[in-house]
Coordinates of C-alpha atoms and ligand atoms in Angstrom, one line a residue:
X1 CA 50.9 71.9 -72.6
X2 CA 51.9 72.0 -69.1
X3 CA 48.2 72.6 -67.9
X4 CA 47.1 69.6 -70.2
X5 CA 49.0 67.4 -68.5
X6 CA 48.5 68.5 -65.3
X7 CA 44.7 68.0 -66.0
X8 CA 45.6 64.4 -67.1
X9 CA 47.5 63.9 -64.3
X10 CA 44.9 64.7 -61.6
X11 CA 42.5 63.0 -63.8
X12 CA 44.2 59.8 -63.6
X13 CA 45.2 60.4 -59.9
X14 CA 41.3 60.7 -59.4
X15 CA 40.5 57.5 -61.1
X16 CA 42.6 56.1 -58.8
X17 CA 41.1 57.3 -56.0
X18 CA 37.9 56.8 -57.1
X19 CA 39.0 52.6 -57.6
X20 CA 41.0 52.4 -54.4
X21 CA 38.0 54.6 -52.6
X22 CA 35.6 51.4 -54.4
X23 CA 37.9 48.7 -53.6
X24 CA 38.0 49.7 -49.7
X25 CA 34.5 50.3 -49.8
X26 CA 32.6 47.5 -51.8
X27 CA 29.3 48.1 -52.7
X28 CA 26.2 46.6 -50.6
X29 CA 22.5 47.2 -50.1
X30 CA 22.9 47.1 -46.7
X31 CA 25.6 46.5 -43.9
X32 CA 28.6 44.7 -45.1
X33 CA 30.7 43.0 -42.0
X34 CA 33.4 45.2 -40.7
X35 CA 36.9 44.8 -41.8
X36 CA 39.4 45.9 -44.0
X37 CA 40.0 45.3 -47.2
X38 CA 44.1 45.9 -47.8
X39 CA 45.8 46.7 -50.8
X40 CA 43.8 46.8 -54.0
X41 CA 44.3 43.5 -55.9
X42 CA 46.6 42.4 -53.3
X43 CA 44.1 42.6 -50.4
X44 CA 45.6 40.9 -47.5
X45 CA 46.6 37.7 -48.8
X46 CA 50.3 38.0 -47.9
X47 CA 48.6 38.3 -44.3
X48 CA 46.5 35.4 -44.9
X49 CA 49.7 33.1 -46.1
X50 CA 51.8 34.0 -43.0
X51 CA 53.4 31.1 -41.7
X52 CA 53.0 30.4 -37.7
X53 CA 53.7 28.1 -35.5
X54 CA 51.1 28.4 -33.3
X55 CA 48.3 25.6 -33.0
X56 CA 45.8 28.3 -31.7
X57 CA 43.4 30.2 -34.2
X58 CA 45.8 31.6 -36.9
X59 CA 47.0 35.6 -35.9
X60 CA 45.1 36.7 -38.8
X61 CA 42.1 35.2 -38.0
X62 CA 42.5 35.8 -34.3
X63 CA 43.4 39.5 -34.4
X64 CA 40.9 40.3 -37.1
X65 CA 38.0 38.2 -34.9
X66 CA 39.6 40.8 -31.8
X67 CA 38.8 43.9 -33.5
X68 CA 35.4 43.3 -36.0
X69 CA 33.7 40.3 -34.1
X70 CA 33.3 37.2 -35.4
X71 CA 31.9 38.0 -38.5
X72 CA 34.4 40.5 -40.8
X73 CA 35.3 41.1 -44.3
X74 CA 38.6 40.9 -45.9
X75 CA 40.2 40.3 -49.3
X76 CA 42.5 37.3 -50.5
X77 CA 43.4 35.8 -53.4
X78 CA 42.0 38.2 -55.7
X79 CA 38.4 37.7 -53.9
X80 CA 36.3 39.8 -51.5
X81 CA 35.5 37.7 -48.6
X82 CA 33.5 37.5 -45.6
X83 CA 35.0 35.1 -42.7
X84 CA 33.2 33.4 -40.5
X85 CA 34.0 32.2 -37.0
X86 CA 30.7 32.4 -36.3
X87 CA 28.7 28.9 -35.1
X88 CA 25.5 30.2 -36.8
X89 CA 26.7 31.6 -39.8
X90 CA 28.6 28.3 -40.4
X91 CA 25.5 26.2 -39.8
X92 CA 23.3 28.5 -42.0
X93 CA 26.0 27.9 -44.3
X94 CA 26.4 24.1 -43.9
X95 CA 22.4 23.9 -44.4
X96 CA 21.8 26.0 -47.2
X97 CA 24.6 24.6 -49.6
X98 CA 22.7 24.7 -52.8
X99 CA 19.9 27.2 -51.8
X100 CA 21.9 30.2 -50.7
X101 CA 25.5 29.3 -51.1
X102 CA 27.4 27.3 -53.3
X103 CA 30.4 25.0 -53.4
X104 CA 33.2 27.2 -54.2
X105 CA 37.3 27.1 -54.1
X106 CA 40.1 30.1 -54.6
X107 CA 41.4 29.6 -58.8
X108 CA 44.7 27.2 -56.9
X109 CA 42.4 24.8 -56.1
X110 CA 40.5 24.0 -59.8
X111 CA 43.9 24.5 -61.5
X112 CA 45.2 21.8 -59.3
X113 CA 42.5 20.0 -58.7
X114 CA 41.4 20.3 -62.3
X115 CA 37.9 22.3 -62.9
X116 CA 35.6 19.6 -63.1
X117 CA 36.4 18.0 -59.8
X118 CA 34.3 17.3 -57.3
X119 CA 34.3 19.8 -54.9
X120 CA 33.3 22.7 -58.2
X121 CA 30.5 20.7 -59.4
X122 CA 26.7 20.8 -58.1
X123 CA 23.5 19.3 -58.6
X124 CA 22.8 15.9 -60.7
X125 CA 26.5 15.7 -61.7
X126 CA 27.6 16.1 -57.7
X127 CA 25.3 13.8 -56.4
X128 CA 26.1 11.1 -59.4
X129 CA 29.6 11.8 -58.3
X130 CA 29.2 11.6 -54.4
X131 CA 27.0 8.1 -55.0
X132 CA 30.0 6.4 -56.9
X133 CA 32.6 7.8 -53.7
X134 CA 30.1 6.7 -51.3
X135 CA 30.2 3.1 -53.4
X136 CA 34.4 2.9 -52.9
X137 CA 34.7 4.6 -49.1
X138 CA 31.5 4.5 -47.6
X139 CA 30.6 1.6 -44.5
X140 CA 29.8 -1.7 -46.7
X141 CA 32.9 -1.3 -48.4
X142 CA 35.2 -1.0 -45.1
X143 CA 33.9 -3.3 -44.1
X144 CA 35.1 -5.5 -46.3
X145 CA 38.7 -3.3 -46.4
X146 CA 39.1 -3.7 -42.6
X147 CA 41.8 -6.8 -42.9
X148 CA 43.8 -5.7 -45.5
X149 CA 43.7 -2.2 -43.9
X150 CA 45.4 -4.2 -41.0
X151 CA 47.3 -6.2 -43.1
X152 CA 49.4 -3.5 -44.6
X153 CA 49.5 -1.2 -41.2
X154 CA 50.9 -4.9 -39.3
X155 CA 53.3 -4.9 -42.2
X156 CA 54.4 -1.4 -42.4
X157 CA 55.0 -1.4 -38.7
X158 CA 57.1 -4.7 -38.7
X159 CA 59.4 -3.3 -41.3
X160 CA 59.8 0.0 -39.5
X161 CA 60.5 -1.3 -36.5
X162 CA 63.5 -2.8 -38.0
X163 CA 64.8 1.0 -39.0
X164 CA 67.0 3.4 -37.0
X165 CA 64.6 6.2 -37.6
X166 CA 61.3 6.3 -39.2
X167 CA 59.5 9.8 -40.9
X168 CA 55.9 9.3 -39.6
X169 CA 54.7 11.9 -41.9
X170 CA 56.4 10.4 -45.0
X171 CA 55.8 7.0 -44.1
X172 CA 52.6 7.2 -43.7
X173 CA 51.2 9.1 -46.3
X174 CA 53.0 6.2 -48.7
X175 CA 50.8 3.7 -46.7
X176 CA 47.9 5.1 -47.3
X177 CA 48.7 6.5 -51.1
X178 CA 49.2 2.8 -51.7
X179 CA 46.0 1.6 -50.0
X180 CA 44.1 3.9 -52.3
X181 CA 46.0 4.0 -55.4
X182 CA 45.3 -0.5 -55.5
X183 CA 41.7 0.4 -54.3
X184 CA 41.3 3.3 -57.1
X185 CA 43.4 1.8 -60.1
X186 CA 45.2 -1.6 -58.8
X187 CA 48.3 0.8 -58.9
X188 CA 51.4 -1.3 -57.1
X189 CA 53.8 0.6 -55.7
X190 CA 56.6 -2.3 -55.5
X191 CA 56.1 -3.7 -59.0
X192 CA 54.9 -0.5 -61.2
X193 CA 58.0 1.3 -63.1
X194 CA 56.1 4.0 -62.7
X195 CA 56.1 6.4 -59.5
X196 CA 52.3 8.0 -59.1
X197 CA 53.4 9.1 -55.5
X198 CA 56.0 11.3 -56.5
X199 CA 53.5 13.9 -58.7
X200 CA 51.8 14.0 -55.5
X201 CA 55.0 15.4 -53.1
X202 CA 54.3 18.8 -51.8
X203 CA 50.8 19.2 -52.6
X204 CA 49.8 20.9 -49.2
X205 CA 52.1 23.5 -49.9
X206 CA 50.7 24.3 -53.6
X207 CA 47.6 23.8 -52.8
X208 CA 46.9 27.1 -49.9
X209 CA 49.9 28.7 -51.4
X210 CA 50.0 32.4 -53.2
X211 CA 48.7 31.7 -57.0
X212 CA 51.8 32.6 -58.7
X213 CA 52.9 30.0 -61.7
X214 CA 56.5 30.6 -61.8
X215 CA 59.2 28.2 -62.1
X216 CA 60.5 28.1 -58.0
X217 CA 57.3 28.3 -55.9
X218 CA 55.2 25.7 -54.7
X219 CA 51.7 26.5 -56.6
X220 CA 53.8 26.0 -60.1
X221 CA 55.9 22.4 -58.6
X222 CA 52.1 21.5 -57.3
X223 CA 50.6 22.3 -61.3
X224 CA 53.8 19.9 -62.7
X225 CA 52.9 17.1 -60.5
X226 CA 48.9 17.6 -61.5
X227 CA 50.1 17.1 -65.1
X228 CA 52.5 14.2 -64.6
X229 CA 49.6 12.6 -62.3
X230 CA 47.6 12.9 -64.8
X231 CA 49.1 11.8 -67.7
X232 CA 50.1 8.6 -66.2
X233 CA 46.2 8.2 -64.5
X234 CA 45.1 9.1 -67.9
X235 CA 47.5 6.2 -70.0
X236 CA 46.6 3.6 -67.3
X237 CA 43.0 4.0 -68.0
X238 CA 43.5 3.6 -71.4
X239 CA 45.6 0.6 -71.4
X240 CA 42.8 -0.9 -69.2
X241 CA 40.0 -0.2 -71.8
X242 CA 42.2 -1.9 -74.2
X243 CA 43.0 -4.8 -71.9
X244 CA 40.0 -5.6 -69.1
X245 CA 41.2 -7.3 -66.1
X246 CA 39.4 -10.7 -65.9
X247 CA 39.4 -11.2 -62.0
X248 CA 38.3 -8.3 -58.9
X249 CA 37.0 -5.0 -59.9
X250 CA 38.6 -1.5 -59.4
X251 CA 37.4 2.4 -59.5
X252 CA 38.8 1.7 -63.1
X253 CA 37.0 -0.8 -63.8
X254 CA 33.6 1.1 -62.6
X255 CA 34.2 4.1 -64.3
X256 CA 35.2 2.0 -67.7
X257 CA 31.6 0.1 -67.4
X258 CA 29.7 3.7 -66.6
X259 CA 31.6 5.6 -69.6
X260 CA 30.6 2.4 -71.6
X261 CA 26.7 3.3 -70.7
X262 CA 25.0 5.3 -73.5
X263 CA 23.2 7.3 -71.2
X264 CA 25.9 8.0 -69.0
X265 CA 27.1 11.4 -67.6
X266 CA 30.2 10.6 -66.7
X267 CA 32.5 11.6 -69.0
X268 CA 36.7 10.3 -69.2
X269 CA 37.6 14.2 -67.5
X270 CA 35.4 14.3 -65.4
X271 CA 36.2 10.2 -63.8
X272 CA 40.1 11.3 -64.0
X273 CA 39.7 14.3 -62.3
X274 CA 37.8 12.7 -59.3
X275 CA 40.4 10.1 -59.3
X276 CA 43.0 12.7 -58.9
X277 CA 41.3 14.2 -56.0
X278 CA 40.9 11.2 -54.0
X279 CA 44.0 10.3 -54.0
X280 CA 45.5 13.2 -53.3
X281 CA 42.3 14.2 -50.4
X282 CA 42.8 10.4 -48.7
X283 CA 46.3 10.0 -48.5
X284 CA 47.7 14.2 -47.4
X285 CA 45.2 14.6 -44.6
X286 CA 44.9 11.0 -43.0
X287 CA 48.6 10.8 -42.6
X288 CA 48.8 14.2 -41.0
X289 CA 46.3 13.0 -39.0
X290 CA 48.2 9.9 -37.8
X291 CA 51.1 11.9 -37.6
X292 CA 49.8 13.9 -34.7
X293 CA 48.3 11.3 -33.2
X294 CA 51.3 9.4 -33.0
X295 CA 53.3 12.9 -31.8
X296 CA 50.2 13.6 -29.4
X297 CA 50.1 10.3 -27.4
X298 CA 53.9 10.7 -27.4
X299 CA 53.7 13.3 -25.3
X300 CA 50.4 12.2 -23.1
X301 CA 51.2 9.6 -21.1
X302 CA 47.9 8.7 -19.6
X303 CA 46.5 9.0 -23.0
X304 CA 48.4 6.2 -24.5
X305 CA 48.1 4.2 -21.5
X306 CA 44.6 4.0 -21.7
X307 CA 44.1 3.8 -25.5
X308 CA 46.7 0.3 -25.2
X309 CA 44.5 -1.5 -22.4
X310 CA 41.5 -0.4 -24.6
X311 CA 43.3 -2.6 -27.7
X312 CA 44.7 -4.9 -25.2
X313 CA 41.2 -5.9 -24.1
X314 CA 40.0 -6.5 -27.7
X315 CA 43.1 -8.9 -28.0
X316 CA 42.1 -10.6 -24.8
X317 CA 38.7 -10.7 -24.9
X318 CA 39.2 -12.8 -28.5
X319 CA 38.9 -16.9 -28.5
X320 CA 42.0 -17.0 -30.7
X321 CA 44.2 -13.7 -29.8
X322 CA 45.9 -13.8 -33.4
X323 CA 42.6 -13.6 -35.5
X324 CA 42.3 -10.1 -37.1
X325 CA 40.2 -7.1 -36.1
X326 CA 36.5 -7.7 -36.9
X327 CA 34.0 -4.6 -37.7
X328 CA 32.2 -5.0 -34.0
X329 CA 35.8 -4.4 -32.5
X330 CA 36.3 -1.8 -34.7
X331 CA 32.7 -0.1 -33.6
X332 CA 33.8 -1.1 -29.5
X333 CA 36.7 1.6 -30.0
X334 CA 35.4 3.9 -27.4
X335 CA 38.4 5.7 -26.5
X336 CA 40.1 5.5 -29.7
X337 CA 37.4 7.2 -31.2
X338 CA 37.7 10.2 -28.7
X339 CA 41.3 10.1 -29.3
X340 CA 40.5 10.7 -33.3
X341 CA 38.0 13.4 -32.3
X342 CA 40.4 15.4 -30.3
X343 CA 43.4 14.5 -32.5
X344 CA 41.6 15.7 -35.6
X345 CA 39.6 19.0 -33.9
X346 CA 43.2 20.2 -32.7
X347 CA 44.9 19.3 -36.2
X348 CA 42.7 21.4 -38.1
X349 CA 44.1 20.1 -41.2
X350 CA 40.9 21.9 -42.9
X351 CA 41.8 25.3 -42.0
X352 CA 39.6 27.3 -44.6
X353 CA 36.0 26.1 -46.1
X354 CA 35.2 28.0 -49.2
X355 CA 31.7 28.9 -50.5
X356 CA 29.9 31.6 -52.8
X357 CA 26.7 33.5 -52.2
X358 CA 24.2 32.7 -54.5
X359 CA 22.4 36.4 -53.8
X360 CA 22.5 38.9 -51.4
X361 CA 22.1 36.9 -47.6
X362 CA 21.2 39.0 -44.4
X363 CA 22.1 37.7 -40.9
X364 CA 23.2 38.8 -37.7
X365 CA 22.0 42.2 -39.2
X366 CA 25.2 41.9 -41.6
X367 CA 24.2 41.7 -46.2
X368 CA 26.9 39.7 -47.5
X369 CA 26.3 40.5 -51.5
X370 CA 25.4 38.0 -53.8
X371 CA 28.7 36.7 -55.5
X372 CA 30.9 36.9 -52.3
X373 CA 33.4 34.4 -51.2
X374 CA 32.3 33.2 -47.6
X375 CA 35.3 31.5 -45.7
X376 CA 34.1 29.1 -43.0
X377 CA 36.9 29.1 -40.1
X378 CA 36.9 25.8 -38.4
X379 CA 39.5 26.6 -36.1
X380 CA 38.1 29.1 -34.5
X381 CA 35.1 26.7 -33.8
X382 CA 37.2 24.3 -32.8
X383 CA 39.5 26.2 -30.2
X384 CA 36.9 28.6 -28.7
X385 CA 37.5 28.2 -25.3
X386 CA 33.9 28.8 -24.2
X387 CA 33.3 25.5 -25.8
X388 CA 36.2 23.6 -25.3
X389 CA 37.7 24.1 -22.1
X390 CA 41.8 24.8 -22.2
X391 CA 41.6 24.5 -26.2
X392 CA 45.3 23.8 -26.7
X393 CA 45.3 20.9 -24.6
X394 CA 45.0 17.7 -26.1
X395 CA 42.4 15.9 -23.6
X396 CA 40.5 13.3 -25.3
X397 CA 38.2 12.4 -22.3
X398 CA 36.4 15.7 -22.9
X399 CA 34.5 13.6 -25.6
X400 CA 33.2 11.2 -22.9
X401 CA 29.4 11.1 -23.5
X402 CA 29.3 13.6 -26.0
X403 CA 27.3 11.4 -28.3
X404 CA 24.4 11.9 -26.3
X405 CA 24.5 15.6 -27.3
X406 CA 25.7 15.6 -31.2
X407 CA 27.3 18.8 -30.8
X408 CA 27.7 19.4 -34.4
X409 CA 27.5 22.9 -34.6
X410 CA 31.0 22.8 -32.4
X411 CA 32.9 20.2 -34.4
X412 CA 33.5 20.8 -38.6
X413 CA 36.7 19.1 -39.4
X414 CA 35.2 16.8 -41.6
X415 CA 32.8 20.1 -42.5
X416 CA 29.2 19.8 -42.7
X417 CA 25.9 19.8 -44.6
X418 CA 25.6 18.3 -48.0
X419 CA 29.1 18.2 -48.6
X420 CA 30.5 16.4 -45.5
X421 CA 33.5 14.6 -46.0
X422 CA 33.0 11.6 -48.0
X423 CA 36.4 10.0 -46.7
X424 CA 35.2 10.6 -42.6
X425 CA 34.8 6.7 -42.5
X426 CA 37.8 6.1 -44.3
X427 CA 39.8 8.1 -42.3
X428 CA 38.4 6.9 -38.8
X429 CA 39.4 3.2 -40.1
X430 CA 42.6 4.1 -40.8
X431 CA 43.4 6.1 -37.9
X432 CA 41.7 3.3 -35.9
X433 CA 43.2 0.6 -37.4
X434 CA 46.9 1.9 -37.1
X435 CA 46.8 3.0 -33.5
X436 CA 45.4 -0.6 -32.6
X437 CA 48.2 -2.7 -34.3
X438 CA 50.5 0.6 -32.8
X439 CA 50.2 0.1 -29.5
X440 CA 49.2 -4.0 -28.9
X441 CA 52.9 -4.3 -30.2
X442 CA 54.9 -1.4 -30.3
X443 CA 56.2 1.5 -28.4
X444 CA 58.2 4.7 -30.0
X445 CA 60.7 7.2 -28.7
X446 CA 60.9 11.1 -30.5
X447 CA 64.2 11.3 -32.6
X448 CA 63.3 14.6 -34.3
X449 CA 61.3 17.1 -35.8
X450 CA 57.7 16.9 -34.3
X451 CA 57.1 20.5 -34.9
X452 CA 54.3 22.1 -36.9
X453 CA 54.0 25.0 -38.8
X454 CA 50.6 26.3 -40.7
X455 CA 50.6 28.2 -43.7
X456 CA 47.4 28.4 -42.7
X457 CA 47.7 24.4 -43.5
X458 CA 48.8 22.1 -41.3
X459 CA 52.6 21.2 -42.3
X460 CA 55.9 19.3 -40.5
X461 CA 58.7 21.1 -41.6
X462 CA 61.1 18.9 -40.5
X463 CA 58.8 15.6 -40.2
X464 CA 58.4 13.4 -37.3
X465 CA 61.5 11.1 -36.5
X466 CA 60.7 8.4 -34.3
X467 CA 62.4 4.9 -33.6
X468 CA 59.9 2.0 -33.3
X469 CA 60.5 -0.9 -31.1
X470 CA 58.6 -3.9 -30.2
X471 CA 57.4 -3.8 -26.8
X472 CA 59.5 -6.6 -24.7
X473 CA 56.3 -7.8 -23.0
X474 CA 53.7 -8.1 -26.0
X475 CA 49.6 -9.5 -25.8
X476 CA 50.4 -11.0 -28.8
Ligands
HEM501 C1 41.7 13.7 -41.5 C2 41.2 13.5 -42.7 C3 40.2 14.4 -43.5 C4 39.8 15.6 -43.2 C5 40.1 16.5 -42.0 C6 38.9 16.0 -44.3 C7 38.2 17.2 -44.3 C8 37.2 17.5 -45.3 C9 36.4 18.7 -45.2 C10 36.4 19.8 -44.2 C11 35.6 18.6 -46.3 C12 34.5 19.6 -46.7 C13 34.9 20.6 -47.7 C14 33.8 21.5 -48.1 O1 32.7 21.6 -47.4 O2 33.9 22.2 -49.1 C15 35.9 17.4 -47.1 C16 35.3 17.1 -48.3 C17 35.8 16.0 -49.0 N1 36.7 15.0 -48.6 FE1 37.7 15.0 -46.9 N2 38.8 15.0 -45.2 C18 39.6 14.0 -44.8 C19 39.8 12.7 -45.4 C20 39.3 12.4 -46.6 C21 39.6 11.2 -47.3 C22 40.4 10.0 -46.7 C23 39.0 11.3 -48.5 C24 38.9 10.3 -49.7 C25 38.5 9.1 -49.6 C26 38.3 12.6 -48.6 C27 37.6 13.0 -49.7 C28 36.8 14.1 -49.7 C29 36.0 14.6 -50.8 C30 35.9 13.9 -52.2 C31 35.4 15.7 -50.4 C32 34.4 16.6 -51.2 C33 33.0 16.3 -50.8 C34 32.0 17.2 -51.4 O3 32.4 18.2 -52.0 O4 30.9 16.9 -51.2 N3 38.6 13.2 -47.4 N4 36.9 16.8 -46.4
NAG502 C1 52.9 34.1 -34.7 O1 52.0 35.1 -34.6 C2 52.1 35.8 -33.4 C3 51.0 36.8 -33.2 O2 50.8 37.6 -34.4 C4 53.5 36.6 -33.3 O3 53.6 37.3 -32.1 C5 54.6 35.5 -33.5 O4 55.8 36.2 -33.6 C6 54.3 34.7 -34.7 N1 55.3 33.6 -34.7 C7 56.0 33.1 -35.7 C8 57.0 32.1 -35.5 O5 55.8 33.5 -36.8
NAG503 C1 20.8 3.5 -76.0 O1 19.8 4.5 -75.8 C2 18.7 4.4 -76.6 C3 17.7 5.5 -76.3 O2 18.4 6.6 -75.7 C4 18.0 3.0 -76.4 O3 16.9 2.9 -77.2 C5 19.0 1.9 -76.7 O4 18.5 0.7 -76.4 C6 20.3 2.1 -75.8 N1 21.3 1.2 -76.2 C7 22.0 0.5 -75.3 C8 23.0 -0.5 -75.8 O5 21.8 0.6 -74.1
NAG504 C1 33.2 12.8 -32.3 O1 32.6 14.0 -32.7 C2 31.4 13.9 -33.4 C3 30.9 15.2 -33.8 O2 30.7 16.1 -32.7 C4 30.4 13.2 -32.5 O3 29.2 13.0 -33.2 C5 31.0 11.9 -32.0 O4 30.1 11.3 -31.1 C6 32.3 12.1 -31.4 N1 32.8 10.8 -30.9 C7 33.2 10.5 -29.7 C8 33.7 9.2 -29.4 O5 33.1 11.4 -28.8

């Protein structure tokens, strides 16, 4: 009896071997990237998901890229992975999208973001989908967006001004939630009885959080607010399919007149889950974005100084100082434009790209196997100090003339390829557009808060508290 189970036993202590033996050592025809693998299953997600408060590359990253190069292999949520920090690897990543490597995003992502959204389909479907974004947020239509873009940041400002204390963060993701939400649906956040933006609180959190759907951690509050989103997106467009609005047209109104089309293939899911992701993709990063802006010119005077005479000479140089921004102003913002750059390369609100190896790939003398995750690491790129001198510091004249050179292999925040950002011109309008009306009028003193935290996402724990006053001399 006793030897029985004794075999048993160091049978089943040799299976396990034999799996943890296979987990740390994946199979590969040929040389897979150094790196460790961690705890079976677990891997080294926990790792992965600790918080810092650094703005440099994340320790993970950093200490990993320290010991294996810039090219290593690691495990998180539940997924082999190969990192790369790599400016080649991501390029040949970028460029073979499709060919080689494929759109893909850790099992949070489609549960939250539904699995038919955007960012999980390919081919006809993708490009169909891209085509109708393109329609709502590519040039022709900001152009045509740039006043009441102004509009509501003039208006937002004046009634903040008149506050004690204002949450940048807060405030302006609502700005921008209800910009898109009337451009999406004609969704009114003063007269609807219904509140879209709260489903949407936390997101960031959920979203690069550990998978875990229990009642208490972010990933299950994030799946709650999908389904309450979606429920209401989903009764709105029905109501509008039984009762078409007679004047202007909305996303709703597109997508009701492309269902309609008997050759159509769009279907009602796949429309609601794109709607779902644009609103949550245009209002969480832009108002982080503005957020550090706001804290970065703060805290660089010479910065602000010249960004304000830049606005100030667009006011000036005007025949009546009180008309509203046209598009050719909007194109003269020189600085402005390398204040976005450097504002958005140091935010790295993107920390993680996600793709899948369509078969085995061989480069830098490294197989990644077919099937992989590949994790493109735009921080590193972005604070490698061999290409950006003194990486931490926010120095937006280190963009001066870099137009000449397109140095895209050293800037992804928007990421690259076939499946660049969609919302880049949306973003740089709104960005644009607040700082301008910002700083002709108003200046702002720190209350609070200001501090970041990434998790590896870009987060304010405790928000940005500022008081906003209008300047006693003003151009206007
Ligand atoms: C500071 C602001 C923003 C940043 C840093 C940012 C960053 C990114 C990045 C890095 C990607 C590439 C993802 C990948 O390759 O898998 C991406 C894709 C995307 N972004 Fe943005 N984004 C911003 C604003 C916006 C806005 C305002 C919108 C909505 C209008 C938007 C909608 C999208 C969509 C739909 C995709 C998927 C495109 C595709 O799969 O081809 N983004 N964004
Ligand atoms: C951030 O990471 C660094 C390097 O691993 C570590 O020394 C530091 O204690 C961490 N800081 C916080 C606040 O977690
Ligand atoms: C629907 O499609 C068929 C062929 O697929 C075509 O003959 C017909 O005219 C279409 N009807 C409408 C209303 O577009
Ligand atoms: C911002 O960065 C992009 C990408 O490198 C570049 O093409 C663009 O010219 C930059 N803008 C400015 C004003 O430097």
């Amino acid at each position: 009896m006793i030897s029985v189970g004794m075999s048993i036993g160091a049978f089943l202590i040799l299976i396990i071997i034999h799996w943890v033996y296979n987990w740390r050592n994946p199979r590969c025809n040929g040389k897979l990237p150094p790196g460790s693998m961690g705890w079976p299953l677990l891997g080294e997600t926990i790792q992965f998901f600790t918080p810092n408060t650094t703005s440099d590359i994340a320790p993970f990253v950093k200490e990993r890229m320290k010991r294996y190069g810039p090219i290593f292999r690691t495990s998180v949520v539940g997924r082999p992975v190969i990192v790369s920090t790599d400016p080649d690897l991501n390029y040949f990543i970028f460029q073979q999208e499709g060919q080689l490597f494929q759109s893909w995003y850790p099992d949070t992502f489609t549960e939250i973001f539904g699995r038919q959204n955007v960012g999980s389909l390919h081919g006809f479907m993708y490009k169909y989908l891209k085509n109708m974004v393109l329609n709502l947020f590519g040039s022709e239509s900001l152009k045509k967006m740039l006043p009441e873009v102004e509009e509501v940041a003039k208006n937002k400002l004046k009634r903040w001004s008149g506050q004690t204390s204002v949450e940048m963060k807060e405030a302006t993701a609502n700005m921008i939630f209800d910009l898109t939400a009337k451009k999406l649906i004609s969704y009114d956040s003063e007269t609807s009885p219904e509140n879209l933006r709260e489903s949407f609180v936390a997101f960031i959190q959920g979203l690069i959080s550990f998978p875990i759907d229990i009642p208490g951690t972010a990933f299950h509050k994030c799946l709650q607010g999908r389904k309450k989103a979606m429920k209401m997106l989903k009764t709105m467009l029905e109501e509008r399919r039984a009762k078409p609005r007679k004047e202007g047209t909305d996303f709703f109104d597109y997508v009701l007149e492309e269902l309609q089309k008997n050759d159509t293939i769009l279907t009602e899911a796949i429309a609601l889950d794109l709607m779902f992701v644009l609103l949550f993709a245009s209002f969480e990063t832009t108002s982080l974005a503005i957020t550090l802006a706001t804290k970065f010119l703060h805290d660089h005077p010479l910065a602000l100084k010249e960004l304000t005479e830049e606005h100030e000479t667009i006011i000036r140089s005007r025949e009546n100082p009180a008309s509203g921004l046209t598009w050719k102003e909007y194109k003269s913002m020189k600085f402005t434009f390398q204040v976005i750059n450097e504002t958005v390369r140091l935010a790295n609100i993107v920390p993680a790209i996600f793709r899948k190896t369509l078969r085995d790939i061989n480069f830098k003398g490294y197989t990644i196997p077919a099937g992989w995750a590949v994790m493109v690491c735009p921080p590193a790129v972005h604070l490698n100090p061999a290409k950006y001198q003194d990486p931490l510091d926010f120095n937006p004249w280190r963009w001066e003339g870099v137009e000449i050179n397109g140095a895209t292999r050293n800037f992804m925040a928007f990421g690259g390829g076939m499946r660049f950002c969609v919302g880049t011109d949306f973003t740089k309008v709104q960005m644009a557009v607040f700082l301008h009306s910002l700083v002709t009028k108003y200046r702002w003193q720190t209350i609070g808060g200001g501090n970041t935290v990434r998790t590896p996402g870009l987060q304010f724990p405790n928000g940005y508290h500022v008081r906003i006053s209008e300047k006693d001399e003003k151009i206007l």
